[in-house]
DNA sequence: GACAGACTAACGAACGATAGTTAGTTTCGG
DNA sequence: CCGAAACTAACTATCGTTCGTTAGTCTGTC
């Protein structure tokens, strides 16, 4: 490691690193790069973020970034892909051992929401697929599709268990997934509720949305509307 | 109007304009610029879109864009602001004359969702506030806050009418608003359901989320959880 | 009705700034 | 004392924007 400046000591010549951001807590330079890049990509978008900004945030020069990542695009891909994997794992872990469909939905949405709050920079970057180059895009989309398949299966099970209370599985799956992912669009630290509490609320919102109120259900029986939408990606297709 | 090339005739030297995009239907050059820019901003993001790309899409050169807009930023602002105004008007129109809170929620979410589908390019650009410069941002955010206040008031009314069935008004408002806005993230033309049908489904999802299922409500009475969250922006604050 | 002048909207060319990236060199830690 | 990882310096490409110009069109006056 060069330069007398140690990774642990901050605030001397490092212009960024406010101390509270996750970048300050990261140990290795590589981890700090990822953390800083995620925050900047989140705040400014990929294209509007420069390698020099990332470098300044980490406390090094732009050229030094290339000792850790071969390109800006690869940096974006690693953030997106690793986040997708991590989120998937967190959700599967939360659902482990839970068998009742409605409880599985709670576990899924709760864990997903919580992850999207706690890791909100990464999560938002991973949700923005537009800047990924074709090959990288394919890989991340495949990951995401597998992930959303889990949700669709839960809703299918709920539909079966409740004799068709879910009005349209495909649309509901998309709606619930986007709702939970976008929690990071409005969440801010220091608010009235913490991540856990919001995650619990979101889980209940999802259950309510999926099953509907009793009034809705009786109304639906009277006027049969859309079918259950089983076995389709959505009303449209996925994005490419 | 210069150049023998008339605005109405297309496809001679204009390299873009595939005929099906809204840009092809626009009459004036200014309208076509807005339509092309909205689609490109949506697909690639603001920073990744160049003035030369927009110009090519319209069928003119980059320099000519400045006869219609003083800057790229102003172009973004006009798209964002006008869309916000239009959407607000569409939703208020749909709610006109509807008094029952639950029906007002249906009207709000239905109209909002439908607009976000039909005008999905514009709507997604207007939802991306990160590229707006401070002054422009303030104006659009003010517009949006007024808009979301309407939703919060509806949920407050529902809460009163149902003796507290809405678990947390602030969180629910944010969740419903983001859910509906993000419908454009997955909708594609030619799918199983059209805009109207999806909008209706979303309205029901919102009602279900807001009121919850009967099972949820009895469960909530046993274990009093979060308060109703009245009079606050959310669990965090809004963005700035 | 004709014609001078203002206006609109297009063009090609170019400018300054800055982007991602590379090459070559220096500097410590193990 | 070797190599990982930092540095300085520079290259090339492209960006938003400006400039000077030109062709067509509207407007008002005689």
PDB file of C-alpha atoms in Angstrom, chain A residues 11-236:
ATOM      1  CA  UNK A  11     -10.191  13.598   6.884  1.00  0.00           C
ATOM      2  CA  UNK A  12      -6.661  14.766   6.243  1.00  0.00           C
ATOM      3  CA  UNK A  13      -6.531  15.165   2.532  1.00  0.00           C
ATOM      4  CA  UNK A  14      -9.505  13.034   1.595  1.00  0.00           C
ATOM      5  CA  UNK A  15     -11.997  15.597   0.348  1.00  0.00           C
ATOM      6  CA  UNK A  16     -15.045  13.379   0.713  1.00  0.00           C
ATOM      7  CA  UNK A  17     -16.010  10.664   3.187  1.00  0.00           C
ATOM      8  CA  UNK A  18     -18.304  12.406   5.620  1.00  0.00           C
ATOM      9  CA  UNK A  19     -17.918   9.632   8.164  1.00  0.00           C
ATOM     10  CA  UNK A  20     -21.559   8.571   8.246  1.00  0.00           C
ATOM     11  CA  UNK A  21     -21.728   7.089   4.770  1.00  0.00           C
ATOM     12  CA  UNK A  22     -21.144   3.354   4.283  1.00  0.00           C
ATOM     13  CA  UNK A  23     -18.064   4.243   2.264  1.00  0.00           C
ATOM     14  CA  UNK A  24     -16.295   5.360   5.408  1.00  0.00           C
ATOM     15  CA  UNK A  25     -16.894   2.006   7.068  1.00  0.00           C
ATOM     16  CA  UNK A  26     -15.619  -0.129   4.226  1.00  0.00           C
ATOM     17  CA  UNK A  27     -12.284  -1.749   4.891  1.00  0.00           C
ATOM     18  CA  UNK A  28     -10.591  -2.421   1.588  1.00  0.00           C
ATOM     19  CA  UNK A  29     -10.142   0.183  -1.113  1.00  0.00           C
ATOM     20  CA  UNK A  30     -12.230  -1.904  -3.446  1.00  0.00           C
ATOM     21  CA  UNK A  31     -15.141  -1.950  -1.035  1.00  0.00           C
ATOM     22  CA  UNK A  32     -14.873   1.788  -0.539  1.00  0.00           C
ATOM     23  CA  UNK A  33     -14.920   2.312  -4.298  1.00  0.00           C
ATOM     24  CA  UNK A  34     -18.073   0.257  -4.579  1.00  0.00           C
ATOM     25  CA  UNK A  35     -19.743   2.120  -1.731  1.00  0.00           C
ATOM     26  CA  UNK A  36     -18.843   5.565  -3.056  1.00  0.00           C
ATOM     27  CA  UNK A  37     -19.819   4.646  -6.607  1.00  0.00           C
ATOM     28  CA  UNK A  38     -23.158   3.256  -5.460  1.00  0.00           C
ATOM     29  CA  UNK A  39     -23.989   6.452  -3.632  1.00  0.00           C
ATOM     30  CA  UNK A  40     -22.989   8.650  -6.542  1.00  0.00           C
ATOM     31  CA  UNK A  41     -24.755   6.503  -9.130  1.00  0.00           C
ATOM     32  CA  UNK A  42     -27.819   6.683  -6.939  1.00  0.00           C
ATOM     33  CA  UNK A  43     -27.688  10.450  -6.484  1.00  0.00           C
ATOM     34  CA  UNK A  44     -26.614  11.527  -9.950  1.00  0.00           C
ATOM     35  CA  UNK A  45     -27.127   8.551 -12.175  1.00  0.00           C
ATOM     36  CA  UNK A  46     -24.469   6.512 -13.928  1.00  0.00           C
ATOM     37  CA  UNK A  47     -23.788   8.794 -16.865  1.00  0.00           C
ATOM     38  CA  UNK A  48     -23.660  11.949 -14.786  1.00  0.00           C
ATOM     39  CA  UNK A  49     -21.143  10.430 -12.389  1.00  0.00           C
ATOM     40  CA  UNK A  50     -17.481  10.747 -13.331  1.00  0.00           C
ATOM     41  CA  UNK A  51     -14.602   8.495 -12.442  1.00  0.00           C
ATOM     42  CA  UNK A  52     -12.891  11.526 -10.936  1.00  0.00           C
ATOM     43  CA  UNK A  53     -15.812  12.082  -8.578  1.00  0.00           C
ATOM     44  CA  UNK A  54     -15.683   8.489  -7.428  1.00  0.00           C
ATOM     45  CA  UNK A  55     -11.931   8.709  -6.941  1.00  0.00           C
ATOM     46  CA  UNK A  56     -12.226  11.909  -4.926  1.00  0.00           C
ATOM     47  CA  UNK A  57     -14.846  10.286  -2.723  1.00  0.00           C
ATOM     48  CA  UNK A  58     -12.544   7.380  -2.006  1.00  0.00           C
ATOM     49  CA  UNK A  59      -9.547   9.663  -1.513  1.00  0.00           C
ATOM     50  CA  UNK A  60      -7.458   8.606  -4.512  1.00  0.00           C
ATOM     51  CA  UNK A  61      -6.971   9.756  -8.116  1.00  0.00           C
ATOM     52  CA  UNK A  62      -9.073   8.612 -11.032  1.00  0.00           C
ATOM     53  CA  UNK A  63      -6.326   6.566 -12.664  1.00  0.00           C
ATOM     54  CA  UNK A  64      -5.931   4.502  -9.510  1.00  0.00           C
ATOM     55  CA  UNK A  65      -9.466   3.193  -9.841  1.00  0.00           C
ATOM     56  CA  UNK A  66      -8.258   1.097 -12.754  1.00  0.00           C
ATOM     57  CA  UNK A  67      -6.097  -0.935 -10.401  1.00  0.00           C
ATOM     58  CA  UNK A  68      -9.379  -2.294  -9.017  1.00  0.00           C
ATOM     59  CA  UNK A  69     -11.879  -2.199 -11.871  1.00  0.00           C
ATOM     60  CA  UNK A  70     -11.199  -2.471 -15.592  1.00  0.00           C
ATOM     61  CA  UNK A  71     -13.866   0.080 -16.515  1.00  0.00           C
ATOM     62  CA  UNK A  72     -16.703   2.241 -15.258  1.00  0.00           C
ATOM     63  CA  UNK A  73     -19.191  -0.141 -16.818  1.00  0.00           C
ATOM     64  CA  UNK A  74     -17.733  -3.114 -14.954  1.00  0.00           C
ATOM     65  CA  UNK A  75     -18.058  -1.168 -11.731  1.00  0.00           C
ATOM     66  CA  UNK A  76     -21.751  -0.618 -12.427  1.00  0.00           C
ATOM     67  CA  UNK A  77     -22.248  -4.253 -13.313  1.00  0.00           C
ATOM     68  CA  UNK A  78     -20.626  -5.506 -10.121  1.00  0.00           C
ATOM     69  CA  UNK A  79     -22.804  -3.240  -7.997  1.00  0.00           C
ATOM     70  CA  UNK A  80     -25.964  -4.283  -9.835  1.00  0.00           C
ATOM     71  CA  UNK A  81     -25.248  -7.992  -9.925  1.00  0.00           C
ATOM     72  CA  UNK A  82     -23.903  -8.412  -6.406  1.00  0.00           C
ATOM     73  CA  UNK A  83     -26.802  -6.423  -5.004  1.00  0.00           C
ATOM     74  CA  UNK A  84     -29.305  -8.575  -6.841  1.00  0.00           C
ATOM     75  CA  UNK A  85     -27.679 -11.712  -5.470  1.00  0.00           C
ATOM     76  CA  UNK A  86     -27.534 -10.325  -1.949  1.00  0.00           C
ATOM     77  CA  UNK A  87     -31.164  -9.226  -1.999  1.00  0.00           C
ATOM     78  CA  UNK A  88     -32.314 -12.559  -3.349  1.00  0.00           C
ATOM     79  CA  UNK A  89     -30.417 -14.329  -0.581  1.00  0.00           C
ATOM     80  CA  UNK A  90     -31.853 -12.067   2.109  1.00  0.00           C
ATOM     81  CA  UNK A  91     -35.397 -12.690   0.936  1.00  0.00           C
ATOM     82  CA  UNK A  92     -34.976 -16.449   0.636  1.00  0.00           C
ATOM     83  CA  UNK A  93     -33.484 -16.484   4.101  1.00  0.00           C
ATOM     84  CA  UNK A  94     -36.472 -14.619   5.527  1.00  0.00           C
ATOM     85  CA  UNK A  95     -38.847 -17.086   3.907  1.00  0.00           C
ATOM     86  CA  UNK A  96     -36.991 -20.163   5.104  1.00  0.00           C
ATOM     87  CA  UNK A  97     -39.308 -22.429   7.034  1.00  0.00           C
ATOM     88  CA  UNK A  98     -42.396 -20.329   6.349  1.00  0.00           C
ATOM     89  CA  UNK A  99     -45.016 -22.433   4.607  1.00  0.00           C
ATOM     90  CA  UNK A 100     -48.335 -20.623   4.709  1.00  0.00           C
ATOM     91  CA  UNK A 101     -48.682 -18.565   1.486  1.00  0.00           C
ATOM     92  CA  UNK A 102     -49.919 -15.410   3.182  1.00  0.00           C
ATOM     93  CA  UNK A 103     -47.039 -15.555   5.651  1.00  0.00           C
ATOM     94  CA  UNK A 104     -44.620 -16.190   2.822  1.00  0.00           C
ATOM     95  CA  UNK A 105     -45.850 -13.026   1.128  1.00  0.00           C
ATOM     96  CA  UNK A 106     -45.284 -11.114   4.350  1.00  0.00           C
ATOM     97  CA  UNK A 107     -41.780 -12.528   4.625  1.00  0.00           C
ATOM     98  CA  UNK A 108     -40.973 -11.769   0.994  1.00  0.00           C
ATOM     99  CA  UNK A 109     -42.220  -8.199   0.968  1.00  0.00           C
ATOM    100  CA  UNK A 110     -40.916  -7.463   4.432  1.00  0.00           C
ATOM    101  CA  UNK A 111     -37.414  -8.661   3.675  1.00  0.00           C
ATOM    102  CA  UNK A 112     -37.360  -7.059   0.250  1.00  0.00           C
ATOM    103  CA  UNK A 113     -38.549  -3.735   1.611  1.00  0.00           C
ATOM    104  CA  UNK A 114     -36.105  -3.778   4.485  1.00  0.00           C
ATOM    105  CA  UNK A 115     -33.229  -4.539   2.160  1.00  0.00           C
ATOM    106  CA  UNK A 116     -34.255  -1.738  -0.185  1.00  0.00           C
ATOM    107  CA  UNK A 117     -34.173   0.670   2.740  1.00  0.00           C
ATOM    108  CA  UNK A 118     -31.006  -0.441   4.493  1.00  0.00           C
ATOM    109  CA  UNK A 119     -29.033  -0.873   1.280  1.00  0.00           C
ATOM    110  CA  UNK A 120     -30.916   1.830  -0.544  1.00  0.00           C
ATOM    111  CA  UNK A 121     -28.056   3.184  -2.621  1.00  0.00           C
ATOM    112  CA  UNK A 122     -27.120  -0.183  -4.019  1.00  0.00           C
ATOM    113  CA  UNK A 123     -30.736  -1.237  -4.361  1.00  0.00           C
ATOM    114  CA  UNK A 124     -31.654   1.765  -6.434  1.00  0.00           C
ATOM    115  CA  UNK A 125     -28.651   1.347  -8.674  1.00  0.00           C
ATOM    116  CA  UNK A 126     -29.527  -2.308  -9.214  1.00  0.00           C
ATOM    117  CA  UNK A 127     -33.061  -1.284 -10.115  1.00  0.00           C
ATOM    118  CA  UNK A 128     -31.760   0.991 -12.894  1.00  0.00           C
ATOM    119  CA  UNK A 129     -30.935  -1.368 -15.715  1.00  0.00           C
ATOM    120  CA  UNK A 130     -30.778   1.187 -18.481  1.00  0.00           C
ATOM    121  CA  UNK A 131     -27.055   1.876 -18.260  1.00  0.00           C
ATOM    122  CA  UNK A 132     -25.932  -1.743 -18.412  1.00  0.00           C
ATOM    123  CA  UNK A 133     -24.379  -2.895 -21.650  1.00  0.00           C
ATOM    124  CA  UNK A 134     -26.239  -5.718 -23.431  1.00  0.00           C
ATOM    125  CA  UNK A 135     -24.225  -8.636 -22.050  1.00  0.00           C
ATOM    126  CA  UNK A 136     -24.311  -7.338 -18.510  1.00  0.00           C
ATOM    127  CA  UNK A 137     -27.970  -6.474 -18.845  1.00  0.00           C
ATOM    128  CA  UNK A 138     -28.878 -10.012 -19.818  1.00  0.00           C
ATOM    129  CA  UNK A 139     -27.196 -11.407 -16.751  1.00  0.00           C
ATOM    130  CA  UNK A 140     -28.861  -9.026 -14.308  1.00  0.00           C
ATOM    131  CA  UNK A 141     -32.273  -9.383 -15.930  1.00  0.00           C
ATOM    132  CA  UNK A 142     -32.043 -13.171 -15.729  1.00  0.00           C
ATOM    133  CA  UNK A 143     -31.306 -12.839 -12.034  1.00  0.00           C
ATOM    134  CA  UNK A 144     -34.207 -10.487 -11.510  1.00  0.00           C
ATOM    135  CA  UNK A 145     -36.645 -12.669 -13.417  1.00  0.00           C
ATOM    136  CA  UNK A 146     -35.802 -15.649 -11.270  1.00  0.00           C
ATOM    137  CA  UNK A 147     -36.358 -13.448  -8.247  1.00  0.00           C
ATOM    138  CA  UNK A 148     -39.756 -12.229  -9.371  1.00  0.00           C
ATOM    139  CA  UNK A 149     -40.787 -15.751 -10.214  1.00  0.00           C
ATOM    140  CA  UNK A 150     -40.683 -16.495  -6.502  1.00  0.00           C
ATOM    141  CA  UNK A 151     -43.178 -13.733  -5.825  1.00  0.00           C
ATOM    142  CA  UNK A 152     -45.473 -14.903  -8.585  1.00  0.00           C
ATOM    143  CA  UNK A 153     -45.478 -18.407  -7.165  1.00  0.00           C
ATOM    144  CA  UNK A 154     -46.425 -17.110  -3.744  1.00  0.00           C
ATOM    145  CA  UNK A 155     -49.369 -15.239  -5.208  1.00  0.00           C
ATOM    146  CA  UNK A 156     -50.411 -18.303  -7.166  1.00  0.00           C
ATOM    147  CA  UNK A 157     -50.457 -20.290  -3.938  1.00  0.00           C
ATOM    148  CA  UNK A 158     -52.452 -17.595  -2.175  1.00  0.00           C
ATOM    149  CA  UNK A 159     -54.894 -17.572  -5.020  1.00  0.00           C
ATOM    150  CA  UNK A 160     -55.409 -21.296  -4.711  1.00  0.00           C
ATOM    151  CA  UNK A 161     -55.692 -21.241  -0.940  1.00  0.00           C
ATOM    152  CA  UNK A 162     -58.289 -18.460  -0.974  1.00  0.00           C
ATOM    153  CA  UNK A 163     -60.337 -19.714  -3.873  1.00  0.00           C
ATOM    154  CA  UNK A 164     -59.328 -16.912  -6.221  1.00  0.00           C
ATOM    155  CA  UNK A 165     -59.095 -13.851  -4.022  1.00  0.00           C
ATOM    156  CA  UNK A 166     -56.125 -12.541  -5.999  1.00  0.00           C
ATOM    157  CA  UNK A 167     -57.657 -10.722  -8.909  1.00  0.00           C
ATOM    158  CA  UNK A 168     -54.687 -10.865 -11.281  1.00  0.00           C
ATOM    159  CA  UNK A 169     -51.523 -12.620 -10.207  1.00  0.00           C
ATOM    160  CA  UNK A 170     -49.236 -11.187 -12.865  1.00  0.00           C
ATOM    161  CA  UNK A 171     -50.278  -7.577 -12.393  1.00  0.00           C
ATOM    162  CA  UNK A 172     -50.298  -7.905  -8.611  1.00  0.00           C
ATOM    163  CA  UNK A 173     -46.800  -9.364  -8.647  1.00  0.00           C
ATOM    164  CA  UNK A 174     -45.493  -6.480 -10.698  1.00  0.00           C
ATOM    165  CA  UNK A 175     -47.319  -3.929  -8.592  1.00  0.00           C
ATOM    166  CA  UNK A 176     -46.109  -5.328  -5.284  1.00  0.00           C
ATOM    167  CA  UNK A 177     -42.540  -5.719  -6.504  1.00  0.00           C
ATOM    168  CA  UNK A 178     -42.279  -2.181  -7.835  1.00  0.00           C
ATOM    169  CA  UNK A 179     -43.968  -0.767  -4.762  1.00  0.00           C
ATOM    170  CA  UNK A 180     -41.496  -2.399  -2.407  1.00  0.00           C
ATOM    171  CA  UNK A 181     -38.477  -1.537  -4.532  1.00  0.00           C
ATOM    172  CA  UNK A 182     -39.461   2.092  -4.711  1.00  0.00           C
ATOM    173  CA  UNK A 183     -39.571   2.529  -0.960  1.00  0.00           C
ATOM    174  CA  UNK A 184     -36.071   3.908  -1.333  1.00  0.00           C
ATOM    175  CA  UNK A 185     -37.508   6.737  -3.415  1.00  0.00           C
ATOM    176  CA  UNK A 186     -39.038   8.417  -0.388  1.00  0.00           C
ATOM    177  CA  UNK A 187     -37.385   6.931   2.683  1.00  0.00           C
ATOM    178  CA  UNK A 188     -35.022   9.198   4.586  1.00  0.00           C
ATOM    179  CA  UNK A 189     -33.050   8.602   7.741  1.00  0.00           C
ATOM    180  CA  UNK A 190     -34.258  10.125  10.979  1.00  0.00           C
ATOM    181  CA  UNK A 191     -37.938   9.795  10.106  1.00  0.00           C
ATOM    182  CA  UNK A 192     -40.778   8.719  12.325  1.00  0.00           C
ATOM    183  CA  UNK A 193     -40.431   5.031  11.490  1.00  0.00           C
ATOM    184  CA  UNK A 194     -37.391   2.803  11.105  1.00  0.00           C
ATOM    185  CA  UNK A 195     -36.704   0.254   8.377  1.00  0.00           C
ATOM    186  CA  UNK A 196     -38.246  -2.651  10.299  1.00  0.00           C
ATOM    187  CA  UNK A 197     -41.476  -0.823  10.969  1.00  0.00           C
ATOM    188  CA  UNK A 198     -41.854   0.343   7.405  1.00  0.00           C
ATOM    189  CA  UNK A 199     -41.061  -3.144   6.149  1.00  0.00           C
ATOM    190  CA  UNK A 200     -43.818  -4.561   8.355  1.00  0.00           C
ATOM    191  CA  UNK A 201     -46.270  -1.972   7.107  1.00  0.00           C
ATOM    192  CA  UNK A 202     -45.366  -2.732   3.512  1.00  0.00           C
ATOM    193  CA  UNK A 203     -45.899  -6.430   4.133  1.00  0.00           C
ATOM    194  CA  UNK A 204     -49.422  -5.693   5.348  1.00  0.00           C
ATOM    195  CA  UNK A 205     -50.062  -3.401   2.405  1.00  0.00           C
ATOM    196  CA  UNK A 206     -49.042  -6.201   0.079  1.00  0.00           C
ATOM    197  CA  UNK A 207     -51.335  -8.707   1.754  1.00  0.00           C
ATOM    198  CA  UNK A 208     -54.201  -6.250   1.616  1.00  0.00           C
ATOM    199  CA  UNK A 209     -53.535  -5.521  -2.037  1.00  0.00           C
ATOM    200  CA  UNK A 210     -53.329  -9.205  -2.905  1.00  0.00           C
ATOM    201  CA  UNK A 211     -56.424 -10.345  -1.052  1.00  0.00           C
ATOM    202  CA  UNK A 212     -58.502  -7.192  -1.152  1.00  0.00           C
ATOM    203  CA  UNK A 213     -61.029  -6.149   1.467  1.00  0.00           C
ATOM    204  CA  UNK A 214     -64.115  -8.245   2.118  1.00  0.00           C
ATOM    205  CA  UNK A 215     -66.270  -5.645   0.460  1.00  0.00           C
ATOM    206  CA  UNK A 216     -64.159  -5.892  -2.651  1.00  0.00           C
ATOM    207  CA  UNK A 217     -64.415  -9.642  -2.741  1.00  0.00           C
ATOM    208  CA  UNK A 218     -68.186  -9.793  -2.573  1.00  0.00           C
ATOM    209  CA  UNK A 219     -68.328  -7.065  -5.180  1.00  0.00           C
ATOM    210  CA  UNK A 220     -66.020  -9.054  -7.421  1.00  0.00           C
ATOM    211  CA  UNK A 221     -68.210 -12.114  -7.186  1.00  0.00           C
ATOM    212  CA  UNK A 222     -71.132 -10.166  -8.432  1.00  0.00           C
ATOM    213  CA  UNK A 223     -69.279  -8.711 -11.420  1.00  0.00           C
ATOM    214  CA  UNK A 224     -66.596 -11.094 -12.671  1.00  0.00           C
ATOM    215  CA  UNK A 225     -63.761  -8.918 -13.978  1.00  0.00           C
ATOM    216  CA  UNK A 226     -60.288  -9.902 -15.171  1.00  0.00           C
ATOM    217  CA  UNK A 227     -59.048 -13.454 -14.982  1.00  0.00           C
ATOM    218  CA  UNK A 228     -56.378 -14.501 -12.537  1.00  0.00           C
ATOM    219  CA  UNK A 229     -53.566 -13.859 -14.994  1.00  0.00           C
ATOM    220  CA  UNK A 230     -51.714 -17.045 -14.202  1.00  0.00           C
ATOM    221  CA  UNK A 231     -48.569 -18.033 -16.040  1.00  0.00           C
ATOM    222  CA  UNK A 232     -47.837 -14.743 -17.735  1.00  0.00           C
ATOM    223  CA  UNK A 233     -45.154 -12.211 -17.099  1.00  0.00           C
ATOM    224  CA  UNK A 234     -47.588  -9.357 -16.872  1.00  0.00           C
ATOM    225  CA  UNK A 235     -49.961  -7.524 -19.081  1.00  0.00           C
ATOM    226  CA  UNK A 236     -47.018  -6.590 -21.243  1.00  0.00           C
TER     227      UNK A 236
END
